[in-house]
XYZ file of C-alpha atoms in Angstrom:
613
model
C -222.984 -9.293 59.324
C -224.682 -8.253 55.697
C -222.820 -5.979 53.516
C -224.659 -2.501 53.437
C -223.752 -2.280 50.053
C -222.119 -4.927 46.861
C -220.479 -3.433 44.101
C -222.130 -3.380 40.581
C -219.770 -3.297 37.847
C -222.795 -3.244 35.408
C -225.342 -1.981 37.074
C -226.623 -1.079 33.611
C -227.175 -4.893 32.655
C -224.860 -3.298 29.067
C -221.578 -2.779 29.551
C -221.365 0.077 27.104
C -223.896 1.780 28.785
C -222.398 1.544 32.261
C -218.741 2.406 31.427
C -220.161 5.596 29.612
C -222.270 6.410 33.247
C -219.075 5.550 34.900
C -217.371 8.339 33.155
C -219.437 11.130 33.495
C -217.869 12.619 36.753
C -214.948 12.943 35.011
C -216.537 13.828 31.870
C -218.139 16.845 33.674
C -215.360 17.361 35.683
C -213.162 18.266 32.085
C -215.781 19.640 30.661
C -216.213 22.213 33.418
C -212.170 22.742 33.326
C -211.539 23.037 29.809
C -215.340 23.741 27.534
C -216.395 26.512 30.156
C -213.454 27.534 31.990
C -214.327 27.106 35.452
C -211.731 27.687 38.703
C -210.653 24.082 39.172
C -212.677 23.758 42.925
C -215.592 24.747 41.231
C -215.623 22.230 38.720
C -214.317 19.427 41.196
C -217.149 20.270 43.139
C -220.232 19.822 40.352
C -217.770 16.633 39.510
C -217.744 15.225 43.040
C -221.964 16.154 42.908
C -222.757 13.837 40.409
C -220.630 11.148 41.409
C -222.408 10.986 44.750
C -225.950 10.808 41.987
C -224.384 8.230 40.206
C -223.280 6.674 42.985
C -227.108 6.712 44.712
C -229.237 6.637 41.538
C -227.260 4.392 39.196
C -225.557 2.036 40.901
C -227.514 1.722 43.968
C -225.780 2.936 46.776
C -227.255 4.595 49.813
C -226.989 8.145 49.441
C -225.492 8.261 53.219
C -222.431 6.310 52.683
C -221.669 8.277 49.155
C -222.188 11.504 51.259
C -219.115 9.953 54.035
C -217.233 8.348 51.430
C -216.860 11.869 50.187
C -216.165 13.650 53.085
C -213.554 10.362 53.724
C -211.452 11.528 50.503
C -212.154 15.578 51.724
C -210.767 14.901 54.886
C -207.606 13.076 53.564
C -207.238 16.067 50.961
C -207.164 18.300 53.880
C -204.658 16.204 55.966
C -201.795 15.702 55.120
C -202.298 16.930 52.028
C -203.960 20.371 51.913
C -201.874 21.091 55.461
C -198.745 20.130 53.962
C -199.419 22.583 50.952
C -200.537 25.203 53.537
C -196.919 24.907 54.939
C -194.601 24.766 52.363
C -196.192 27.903 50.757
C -196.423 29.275 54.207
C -192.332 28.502 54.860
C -192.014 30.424 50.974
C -193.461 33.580 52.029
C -191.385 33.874 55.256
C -188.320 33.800 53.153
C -190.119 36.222 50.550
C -191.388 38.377 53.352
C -187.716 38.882 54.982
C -186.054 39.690 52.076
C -184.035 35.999 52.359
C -185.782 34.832 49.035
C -184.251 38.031 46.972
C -181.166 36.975 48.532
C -181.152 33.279 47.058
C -182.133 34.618 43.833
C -179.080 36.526 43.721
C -176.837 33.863 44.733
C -178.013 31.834 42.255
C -178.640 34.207 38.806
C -174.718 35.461 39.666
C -173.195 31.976 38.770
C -173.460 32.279 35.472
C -173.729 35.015 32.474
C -174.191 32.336 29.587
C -177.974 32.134 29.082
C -177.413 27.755 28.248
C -176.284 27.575 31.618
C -178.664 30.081 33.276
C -181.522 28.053 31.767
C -180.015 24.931 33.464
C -179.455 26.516 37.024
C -182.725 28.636 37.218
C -184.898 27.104 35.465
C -184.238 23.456 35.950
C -182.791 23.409 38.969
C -184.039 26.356 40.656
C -187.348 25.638 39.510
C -187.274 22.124 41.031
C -186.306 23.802 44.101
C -189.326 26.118 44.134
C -191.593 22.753 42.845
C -190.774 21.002 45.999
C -190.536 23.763 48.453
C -194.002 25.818 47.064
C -195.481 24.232 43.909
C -198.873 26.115 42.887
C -197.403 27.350 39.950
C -193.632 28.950 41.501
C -191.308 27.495 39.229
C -192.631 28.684 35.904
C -193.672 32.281 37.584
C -190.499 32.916 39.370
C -187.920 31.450 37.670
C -189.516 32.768 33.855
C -190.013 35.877 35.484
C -185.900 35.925 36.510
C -184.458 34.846 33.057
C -186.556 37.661 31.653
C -184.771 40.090 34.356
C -181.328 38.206 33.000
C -182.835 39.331 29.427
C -183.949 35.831 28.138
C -186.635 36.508 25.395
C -190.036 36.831 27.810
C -191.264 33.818 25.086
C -188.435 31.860 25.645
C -188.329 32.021 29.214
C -191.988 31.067 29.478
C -191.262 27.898 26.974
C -187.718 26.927 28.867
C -189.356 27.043 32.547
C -192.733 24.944 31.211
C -190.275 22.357 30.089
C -188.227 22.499 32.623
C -190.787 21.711 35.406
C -191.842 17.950 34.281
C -189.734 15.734 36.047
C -189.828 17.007 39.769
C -193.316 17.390 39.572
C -194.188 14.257 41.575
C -192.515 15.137 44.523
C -193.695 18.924 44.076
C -195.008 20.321 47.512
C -193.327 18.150 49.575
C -194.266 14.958 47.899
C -198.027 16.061 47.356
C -198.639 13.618 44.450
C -197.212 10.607 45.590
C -199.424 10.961 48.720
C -202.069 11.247 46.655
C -201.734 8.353 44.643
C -200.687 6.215 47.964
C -204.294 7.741 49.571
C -206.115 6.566 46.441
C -204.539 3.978 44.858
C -204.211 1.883 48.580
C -200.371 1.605 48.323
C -197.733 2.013 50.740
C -196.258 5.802 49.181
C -192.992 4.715 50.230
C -193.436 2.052 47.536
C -194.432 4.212 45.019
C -191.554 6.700 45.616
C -189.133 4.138 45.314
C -190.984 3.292 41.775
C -190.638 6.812 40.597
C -187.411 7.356 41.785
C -186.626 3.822 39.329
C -187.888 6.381 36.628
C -187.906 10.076 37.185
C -183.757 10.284 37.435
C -183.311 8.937 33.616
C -185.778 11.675 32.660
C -183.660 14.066 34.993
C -180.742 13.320 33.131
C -182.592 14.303 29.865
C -184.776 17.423 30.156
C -181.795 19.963 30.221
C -180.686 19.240 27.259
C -183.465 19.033 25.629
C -184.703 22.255 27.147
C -181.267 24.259 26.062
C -181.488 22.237 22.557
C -184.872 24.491 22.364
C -182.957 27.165 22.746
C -180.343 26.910 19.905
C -178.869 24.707 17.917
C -177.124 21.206 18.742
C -173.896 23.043 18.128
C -173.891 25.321 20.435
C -176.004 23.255 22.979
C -173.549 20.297 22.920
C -170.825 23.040 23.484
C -171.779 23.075 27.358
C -172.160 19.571 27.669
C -169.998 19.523 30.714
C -172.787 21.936 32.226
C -175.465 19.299 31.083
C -173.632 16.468 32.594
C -173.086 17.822 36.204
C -176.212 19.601 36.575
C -178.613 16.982 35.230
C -176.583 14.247 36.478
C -176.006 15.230 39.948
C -179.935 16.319 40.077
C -180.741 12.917 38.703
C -178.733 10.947 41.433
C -179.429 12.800 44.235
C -183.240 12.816 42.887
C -182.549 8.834 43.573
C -181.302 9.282 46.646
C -183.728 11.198 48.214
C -186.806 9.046 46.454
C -185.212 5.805 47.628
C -183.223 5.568 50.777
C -185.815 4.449 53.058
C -185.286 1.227 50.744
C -181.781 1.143 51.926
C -182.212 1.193 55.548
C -182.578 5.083 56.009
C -185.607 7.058 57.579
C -187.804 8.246 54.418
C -187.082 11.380 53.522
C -188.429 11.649 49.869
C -190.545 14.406 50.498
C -187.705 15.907 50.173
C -186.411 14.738 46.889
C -186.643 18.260 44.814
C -185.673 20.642 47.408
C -182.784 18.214 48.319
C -181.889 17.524 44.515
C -181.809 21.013 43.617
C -179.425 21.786 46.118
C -177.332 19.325 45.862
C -177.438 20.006 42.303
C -177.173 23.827 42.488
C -173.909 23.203 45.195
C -172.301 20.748 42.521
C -172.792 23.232 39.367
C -171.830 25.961 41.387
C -168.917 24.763 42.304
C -168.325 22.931 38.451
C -168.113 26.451 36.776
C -166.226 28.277 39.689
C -163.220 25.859 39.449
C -163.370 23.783 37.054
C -164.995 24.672 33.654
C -166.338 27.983 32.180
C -168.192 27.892 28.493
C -165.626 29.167 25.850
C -167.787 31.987 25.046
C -170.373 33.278 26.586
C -174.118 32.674 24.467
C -177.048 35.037 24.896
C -179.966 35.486 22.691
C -179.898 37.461 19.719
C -181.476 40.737 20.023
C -185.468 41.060 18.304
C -185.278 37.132 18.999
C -188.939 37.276 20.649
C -192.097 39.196 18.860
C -193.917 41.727 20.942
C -196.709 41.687 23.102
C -200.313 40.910 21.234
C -202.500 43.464 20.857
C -206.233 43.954 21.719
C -208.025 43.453 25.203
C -207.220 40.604 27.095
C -209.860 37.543 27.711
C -212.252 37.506 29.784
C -211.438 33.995 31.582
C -211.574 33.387 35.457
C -208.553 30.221 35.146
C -205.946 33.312 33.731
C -207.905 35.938 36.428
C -206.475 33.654 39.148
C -203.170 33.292 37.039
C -202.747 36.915 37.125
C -203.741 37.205 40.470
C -201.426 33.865 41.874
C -198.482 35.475 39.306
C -198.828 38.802 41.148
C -198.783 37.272 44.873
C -195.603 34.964 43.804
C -193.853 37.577 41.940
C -194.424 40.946 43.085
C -192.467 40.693 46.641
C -190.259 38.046 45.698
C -188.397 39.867 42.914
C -189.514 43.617 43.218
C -188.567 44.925 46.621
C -188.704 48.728 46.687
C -187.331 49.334 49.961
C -183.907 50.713 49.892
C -182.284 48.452 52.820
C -183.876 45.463 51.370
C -181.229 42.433 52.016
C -181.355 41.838 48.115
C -178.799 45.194 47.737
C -176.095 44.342 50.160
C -173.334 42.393 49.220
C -173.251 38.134 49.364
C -170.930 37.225 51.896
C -171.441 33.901 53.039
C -173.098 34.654 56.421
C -175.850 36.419 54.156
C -176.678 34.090 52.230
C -176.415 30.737 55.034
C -178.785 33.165 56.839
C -181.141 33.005 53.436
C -181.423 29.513 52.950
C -181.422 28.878 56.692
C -184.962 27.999 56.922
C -185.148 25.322 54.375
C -181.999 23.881 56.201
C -184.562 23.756 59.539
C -187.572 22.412 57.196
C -184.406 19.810 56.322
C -183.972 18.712 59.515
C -187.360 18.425 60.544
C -188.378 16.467 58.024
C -185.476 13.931 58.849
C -186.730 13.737 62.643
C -190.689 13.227 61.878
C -188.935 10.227 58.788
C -187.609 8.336 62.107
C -190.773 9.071 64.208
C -192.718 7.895 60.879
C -190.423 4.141 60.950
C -191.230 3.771 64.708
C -194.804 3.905 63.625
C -194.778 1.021 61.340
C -196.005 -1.155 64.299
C -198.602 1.690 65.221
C -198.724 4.875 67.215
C -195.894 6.005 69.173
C -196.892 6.502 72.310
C -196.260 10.282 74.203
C -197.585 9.926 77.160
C -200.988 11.981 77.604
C -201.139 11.621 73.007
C -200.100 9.385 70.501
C -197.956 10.142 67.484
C -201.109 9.745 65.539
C -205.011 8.197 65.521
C -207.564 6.289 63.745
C -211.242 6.756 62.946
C -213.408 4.584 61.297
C -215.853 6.432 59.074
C -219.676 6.087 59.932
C -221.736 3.869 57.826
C -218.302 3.066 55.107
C -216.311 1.133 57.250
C -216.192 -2.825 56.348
C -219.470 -2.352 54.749
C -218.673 -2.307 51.257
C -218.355 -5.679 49.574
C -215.753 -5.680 46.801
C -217.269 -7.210 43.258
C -216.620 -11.045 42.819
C -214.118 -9.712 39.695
C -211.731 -7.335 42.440
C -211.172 -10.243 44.829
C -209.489 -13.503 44.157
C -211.564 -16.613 43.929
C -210.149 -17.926 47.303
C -210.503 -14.626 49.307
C -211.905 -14.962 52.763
C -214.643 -12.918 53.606
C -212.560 -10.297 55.680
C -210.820 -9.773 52.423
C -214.279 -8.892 50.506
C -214.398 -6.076 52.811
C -213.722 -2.527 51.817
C -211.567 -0.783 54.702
C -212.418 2.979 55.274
C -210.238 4.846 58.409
C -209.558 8.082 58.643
C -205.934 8.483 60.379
C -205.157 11.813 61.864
C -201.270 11.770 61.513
C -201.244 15.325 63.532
C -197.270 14.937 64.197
C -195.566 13.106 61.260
C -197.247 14.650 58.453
C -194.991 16.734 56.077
C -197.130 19.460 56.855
C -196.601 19.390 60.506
C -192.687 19.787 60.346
C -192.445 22.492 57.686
C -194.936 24.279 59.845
C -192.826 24.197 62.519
C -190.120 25.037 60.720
C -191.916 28.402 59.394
C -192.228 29.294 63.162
C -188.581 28.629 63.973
C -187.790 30.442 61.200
C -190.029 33.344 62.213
C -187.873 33.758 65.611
C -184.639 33.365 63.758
C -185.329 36.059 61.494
C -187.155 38.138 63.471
C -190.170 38.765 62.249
C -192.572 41.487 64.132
C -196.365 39.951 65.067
C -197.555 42.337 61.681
C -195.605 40.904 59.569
C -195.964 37.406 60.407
C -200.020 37.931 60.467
C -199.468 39.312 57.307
C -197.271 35.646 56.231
C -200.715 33.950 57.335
C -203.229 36.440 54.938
C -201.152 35.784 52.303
C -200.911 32.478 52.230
C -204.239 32.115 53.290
C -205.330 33.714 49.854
C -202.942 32.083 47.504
C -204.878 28.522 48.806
C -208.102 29.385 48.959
C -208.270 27.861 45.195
C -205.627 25.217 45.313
C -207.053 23.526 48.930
C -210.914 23.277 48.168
C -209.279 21.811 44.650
C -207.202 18.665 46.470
C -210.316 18.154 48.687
C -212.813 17.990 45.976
C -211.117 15.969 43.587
C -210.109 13.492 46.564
C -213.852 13.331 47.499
C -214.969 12.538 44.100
C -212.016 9.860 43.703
C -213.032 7.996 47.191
C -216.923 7.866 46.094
C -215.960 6.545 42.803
C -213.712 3.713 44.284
C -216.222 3.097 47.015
C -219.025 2.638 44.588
C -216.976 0.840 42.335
C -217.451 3.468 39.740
C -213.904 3.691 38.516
C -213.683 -0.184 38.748
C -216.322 -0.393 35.708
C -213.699 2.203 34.107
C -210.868 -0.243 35.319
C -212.433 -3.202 33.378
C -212.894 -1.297 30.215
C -209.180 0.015 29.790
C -208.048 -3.306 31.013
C -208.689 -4.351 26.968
C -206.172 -2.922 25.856
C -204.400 -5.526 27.372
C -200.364 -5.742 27.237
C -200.154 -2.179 25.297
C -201.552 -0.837 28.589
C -198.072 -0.309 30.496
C -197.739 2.397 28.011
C -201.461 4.061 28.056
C -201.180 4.027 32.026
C -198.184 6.523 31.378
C -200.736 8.624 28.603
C -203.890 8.795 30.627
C -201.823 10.361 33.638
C -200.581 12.671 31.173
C -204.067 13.384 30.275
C -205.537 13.607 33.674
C -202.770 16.323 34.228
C -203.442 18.276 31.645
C -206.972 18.424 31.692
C -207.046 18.946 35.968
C -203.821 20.914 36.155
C -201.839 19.102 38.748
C -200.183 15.763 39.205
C -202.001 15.340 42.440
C -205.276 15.837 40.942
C -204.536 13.124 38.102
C -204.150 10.724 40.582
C -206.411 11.123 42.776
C -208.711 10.815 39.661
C -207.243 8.015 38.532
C -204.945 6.180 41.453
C -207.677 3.833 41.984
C -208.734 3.235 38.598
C -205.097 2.795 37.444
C -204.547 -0.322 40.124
C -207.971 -2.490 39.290
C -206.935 -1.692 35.343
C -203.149 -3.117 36.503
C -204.986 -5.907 38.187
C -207.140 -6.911 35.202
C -204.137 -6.540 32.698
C -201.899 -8.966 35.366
C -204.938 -11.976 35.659
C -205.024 -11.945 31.673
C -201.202 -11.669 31.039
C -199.435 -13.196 33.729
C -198.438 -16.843 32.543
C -197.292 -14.881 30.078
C -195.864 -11.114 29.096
C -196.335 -9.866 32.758
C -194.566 -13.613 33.778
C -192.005 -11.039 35.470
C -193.763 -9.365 38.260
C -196.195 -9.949 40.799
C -199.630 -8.649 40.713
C -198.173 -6.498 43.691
C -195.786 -5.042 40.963
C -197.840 -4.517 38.754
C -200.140 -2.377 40.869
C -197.010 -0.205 41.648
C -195.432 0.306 38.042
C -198.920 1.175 36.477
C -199.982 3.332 39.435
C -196.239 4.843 39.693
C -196.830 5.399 36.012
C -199.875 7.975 36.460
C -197.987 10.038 38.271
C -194.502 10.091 36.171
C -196.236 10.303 33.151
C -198.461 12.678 34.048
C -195.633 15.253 35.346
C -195.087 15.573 31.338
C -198.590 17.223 30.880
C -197.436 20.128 33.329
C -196.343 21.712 31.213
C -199.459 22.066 28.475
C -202.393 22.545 31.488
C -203.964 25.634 31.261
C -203.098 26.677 34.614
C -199.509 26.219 34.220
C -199.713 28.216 30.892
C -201.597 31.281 32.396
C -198.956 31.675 34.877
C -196.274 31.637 32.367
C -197.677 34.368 30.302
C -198.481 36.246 33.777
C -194.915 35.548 35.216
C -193.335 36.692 31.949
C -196.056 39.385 31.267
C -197.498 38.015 28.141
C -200.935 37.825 28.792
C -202.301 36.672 25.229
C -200.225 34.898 24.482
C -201.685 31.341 25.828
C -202.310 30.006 22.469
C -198.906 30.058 21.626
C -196.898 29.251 24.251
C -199.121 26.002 24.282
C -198.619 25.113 20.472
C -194.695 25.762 21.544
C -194.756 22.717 23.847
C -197.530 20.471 22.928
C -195.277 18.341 20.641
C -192.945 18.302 23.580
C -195.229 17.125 25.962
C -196.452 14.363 23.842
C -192.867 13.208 23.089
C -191.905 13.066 26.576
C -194.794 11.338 27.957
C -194.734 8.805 25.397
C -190.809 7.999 26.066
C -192.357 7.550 29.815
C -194.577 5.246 28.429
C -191.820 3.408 26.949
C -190.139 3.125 29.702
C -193.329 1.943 32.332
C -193.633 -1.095 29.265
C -189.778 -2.115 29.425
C -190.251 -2.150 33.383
C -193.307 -4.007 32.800
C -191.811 -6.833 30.161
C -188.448 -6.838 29.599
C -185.697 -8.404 31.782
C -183.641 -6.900 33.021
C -185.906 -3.953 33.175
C -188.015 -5.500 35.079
C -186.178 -5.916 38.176
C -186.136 -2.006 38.670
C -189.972 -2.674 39.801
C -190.438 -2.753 44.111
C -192.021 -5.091 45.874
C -194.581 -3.584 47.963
C-alpha cells in the first residue's frame, strides 16, 4: 500500500532555511509565553496552529492527518495525563476540604523549631510530598506560605521552597512527566523511570544542603549535618526505590516515588530528632533579615492574575480555616492524625493494585468479562501511513519498520488517574463528606484545571504533529552537531524548555521526540567510538531521561513557579527578584545534571547505570 505521506527533512531544498521553519512552533510558542505574557493554553494553542500550517504548507502534509495527529497527542494529554492531574488535585482538596490537610501541616511544622531543619522537612520534603500528590504549583505556595507562618523571612521562604522543588519534579503529579516523555519520546516509561531514578537520588542527596547553605553560612549549615544526612539521604533512597523496583521484580509503583519518598523521609527525620539528635541550639533568622513589600501598583499581567488566583485556591482553605471546631485546633493524638493522612494511604494502595493489573497487561488486555482492562484505536488517516525519512530508519529496515505507528489506547482502569480517583471517593465515605461539600470538591478542582489541562493537551498536540511531520526530526539533525558535547546540552535544553513552558511535562512533550532522533544521530556518528558503551537503545533513554531531569532544575526560574511564590508568600512585585535570587542556582544545578547525563553517557563505570529498554 503507498505511504499517504514521506517525511521531508528539508523540504526547503537549504538546510538553514528548513531548521529555522522547523522552529517556529516553538519559537511562537515562547514568544507567546515569555515576549507577551500569554496563559500557557493560549499560547500552546497559536503554537499547536502553526505547526499544523507548517506541517500542510511547508512540508507537504495533508492538512487532514496534521488535524488527527493533533487531536492524537490531545487525546493522550487528556488520558492519562490530564485525568491523572484531575485526580490527584481532586484527592488534595478532599483532605483540604475536611480539615485533614490542616491537620498534616501541624504534624509536620511541630517537629522542629530550628528554621535549618524546618526548611529541610517543609520545604524539601513536604514540598515533594505536595509535588507528587498535587503539583500545579503546591509546593512553593503551601509550603512558602507555612515557613512564613513559622516566621521565615517571606523572601527567604519564597527562595528556599523554589529550590527546594527541583528534584521531585519528574515524578510530580503522579509521575506526569515521565508519562509524557514515554507518550512522546516512544519509550517504555518504566524505562525512563528507572533512568531517572539512576540520577534524581544523587541530586536528592544534594539540594538540602545547598538550600539551608542559602540560608546561612557553612558554619552553621554544616552544624545540622546529621539533619542533612537522614533527611536527604533517606529521601534519596527511597526516591530509588520507588523509581526502580519494577526493575527488581516488583509491580511499578513509581508514580509514587515523591509521595512515597517524602514519607518515608518525613517518618525517618521525625523519628531522627525525637530520639536521637536535636541541633545544639536552636537557629532562626535574624530579625529585619527580609526588606519590605515594594511599593506602587502591581502589574498588569494575566500569568501572575492566575498566580494570584491558583495561590488563593491552594492557600486560602488549606492554611486559614476560620471555623472554630476546625480539626486543625484539637490536639494530635495519633488516631487524628492516621485519620489525616488516611487517604493518601488508600491512593497508596490503589496504586499498588492497578501496578499488578498494569504487569498482567504486558501481553495485552486483561480480560473482565463483559470489558477489558483497557483498548486500542487506530487513528483515522495517521495510522501506518507515515513513512519515516531514509535518515530515521536503518539501512536494512523492512518496510513494516518504515511505518509510523499511531493508536490511541484508552487505559480506562490502570491509569494513575483512575486509582487516585477512586481513592478520592473512598475517601469521601470515610470522612464523611455531605453531597455539598463534595460538589463543592468537584467546582474547585474543576477551576484550578481549567488552565493547567487545555495546557498538557495543547502542547501534546503540537509535539505529535511535529513528530508526525517530521518537524522536530529536521530540529533533531541540527542539534545532533554538536556531536559528543550533546549528553550535556540534552540536560540544558530540558532546562530551557522548562523554563520557558513552565512545567517538566510540557518540556518534554516539546522536546521527547526531538531529544531521541538527536540521541540517535549523536549514537550513528559516535558509536565505534565515545558512545562504544551503550546501545543506540541507551542512548535514546539517557538523552531522553535527561530532558526531563535536567529540566526539573528550571522549575524553579519559570515564571509560573515565580508568581506563585510571591503570591504564596504575599510578595506580589517582587518577581524580578526572587528570579535574579535563583537564576545562578538554576544554571549551576542543571549544568551538574549535565555532567552527570555525559559521565553516564562515556565513562565506565558510569555507564552501566544506563537501562536497557
Amino acid at each position: 500500500m503507498p505511504f499517504a505521506y514521506v517525511q521531508d527533512l528539508n523540504p526547503l531544498g537549504w538546510r538553514p532555511g528548513s531548521t529555522v521553519v522547523a522552529a517556529l512552533p516553538v519559537l511562537v510558542l515562547f514568544y507567546l509565553l515569555v515576549g507577551r505574557r500569554w496563559l500557557a493554553s493560549w499560547a500552546g494553542a497559536a503554537g499547536a496552529v502553526v505547526a499544523i500550517l507548517i506541517a500542510w504548507l511547508v512540508y507537504g502534509m495533508p492538512l487532514q492527518m496534521a488535524s488527527w495527529s493533533f487531536l492524537d497527542g490531545a487525546a493522550f494529554g487528556l488520558l492519562p495525563i490530564g485525568w491523572t492531574v484531575f485526580a490527584a488535585m481532586l484527592l488534595y482538596n478532599v483532605t483540604v476540604e475536611t480539615g485533614q490537610f490542616a491537620v498534616i501541616r501541624r504534624s509536620i511544622g511541630g517537629l522542629s523549631a530550628d528554621a535549618r531543619v524546618q526548611a529541610v522537612l517543609i520545604g524539601f520534603c513536604f514540598g515533594a510530598f505536595m509535588e507528587g500528590a498535587a503539583g500545579a504549583g503546591s509546593p512553593v505556595a503551601i509550603c512558602g506560605a507555612m515557613l512564613v507562618g513559622l516566621g521565615v523571612p517571606p523572601f527567604r521562604a519564597a527562595v528556599i521552597c523554589l529550590i527546594a522543588n527541583t528534584s521531585p519534579v519528574a515524578y510530580g503529579g503522579l509521575g506526569t512527566p515521565i508519562m509524557t516523555l514515554g507518550g512522546t519520546a516512544g519509550l517504555p516509561a518504566d524505562t525512563l523511570s528507572i533512568m531517572a531514578g539512576h540520577q534524581l537520588p544523587i541530586l536528592s542527596c544534594l539540594i538540602p544542603l545547598y538550600m539551608v547553605k542559602c540560608m546561612c553560612s557553612w558554619r552553621e549549615t554544616l552544624a545540622i549535618w546529621p539533619a542533612l544526612l537522614v533527611g536527604g539521604g533517606s529521601f534519596a533512597a527511597f526516591q530509588f526505590v520507588f523509581a526502580t523496583a519494577h526493575a527488581y521484580g516488583l509491580p511499578p509503583i513509581w508514580f509514587m516515588t515523591d509521595i512515597g519518598g517524602a514519607l518515608f523521609s518525613m517518618a525517618c527525620l521525625a523519628l531522627f530528632l525525637r530520639f536521637v539528635w536535636k541541633p545544639r541550639s536552636e537557629w532562626r533568622f535574624p530579625a529585619g533579615a527580609d526588606g519590605g513589600r515594594p511599593s506602587g501598583p502591581e502589574p498588569h499581567d494575566p500569568q501572575l492574575a492566575h498566580a494570584k488566583e491558583e495561590a488563593a485556591l491552594l492557600l486560602e482553605p488549606a492554611l486559614r480555616d476560620p471555623k472554630p471546631a476546625a480539626p486543625a485546633e484539637l490536639p494530635l493524638t495519633p488516631g487524628r492524625v492516621l485519620l489525616a493522612w488516611s487517604p493518601w494511604l488508600i491512593m497508596a494502595a490503589c496504586l499498588v493494585g492497578s501496578g499488578l493489573l498494569r504487569s498482567a497487561e504486558k501481553n495485552g488486555p486483561v480480560d473482565l468479562g463483559s470489558v477489558s482492562s483497557y483498548y486500542e484505536f487506530p487513528i483515522p488517516t495517521l495510522h501506518k501511513q507515515v513513512e519515516r525519512a531514509d535518515r530515521l530508519v536503518p539501512k536494512d529496515a523492512t518496510p513494516d519498520h518504515r511505518k509510523e505507528s499511531a493508536t490511541f489506547k484508552l487505559t480506562w482502569l490502570t491509569a494513575p488517574g483512575t486509582s487516585v480517583f477512586v481513592a478520592a471517593v473512598l475517601s469521601m465515605v470515610l470522612l464523611r463528606m455531605s453531597p455539598v461539600r463534595v460538589g463543592r470538591v468537584f467546582r474547585k478542582t474543576f477551576v484550578q484545571m481549567k488552565v493547567p489541562i487545555p495546557t498538557i493537551a495543547c502542547m501534546l498536540g503540537l509535539s505529535y504533529v511535529t513528530k508526525y511531520a517530521g518537524i522536530d526530526a529536521t530540529l533533531g539533525v541540527a542539534f545532533a552537531e554538536t556531536g559528543v558535547l550533546y549528553p550535556f546540552f540534552a540536560a540544558m535544553l530540558g532546562w530551557l524548555g522548562v523554563f520557558l513552558t513552565g512545567t517538566d511535562a510540557g518540556s518534554n512533550a516539546l522536546f521527547g521526540s526531538l531529544q531521541k532522533i538527536t540521541a540517535t544521530e549523536v549514537w550513528n556518528a559516535h558509536h565505534a567510538g565515545a558512545l562504544s558503551n551503550l546501545t543506540l537503545e541507551q542512548a535514546q533513554v539517557l538523552i531522553c531521561t535527561a530532558n526531563s531531569t535536567g529540566g526539573v532544575m528550571g522549575k524553579m526560574i519559570d515564571a509560573q513557579s515565580i508568581c506563585v511564590a510571591t503570591a504564596g508568600t504575599n510578595q506580589i512585585g517582587k518577581e524580578a527578584d526572587i528570579f535574579k535570587a535563583v537564576i545562578w542556582h538554576s544554571v549551576l544545578l542543571a549544568s551538574i545534571v549535565g555532567l552527570l547525563t555525559a559521565l553516564q553517557a562515556f565513562v565506565p563505570p558510569f555507564t552501566l547505570m544506563v537501562p536497557k529498554p
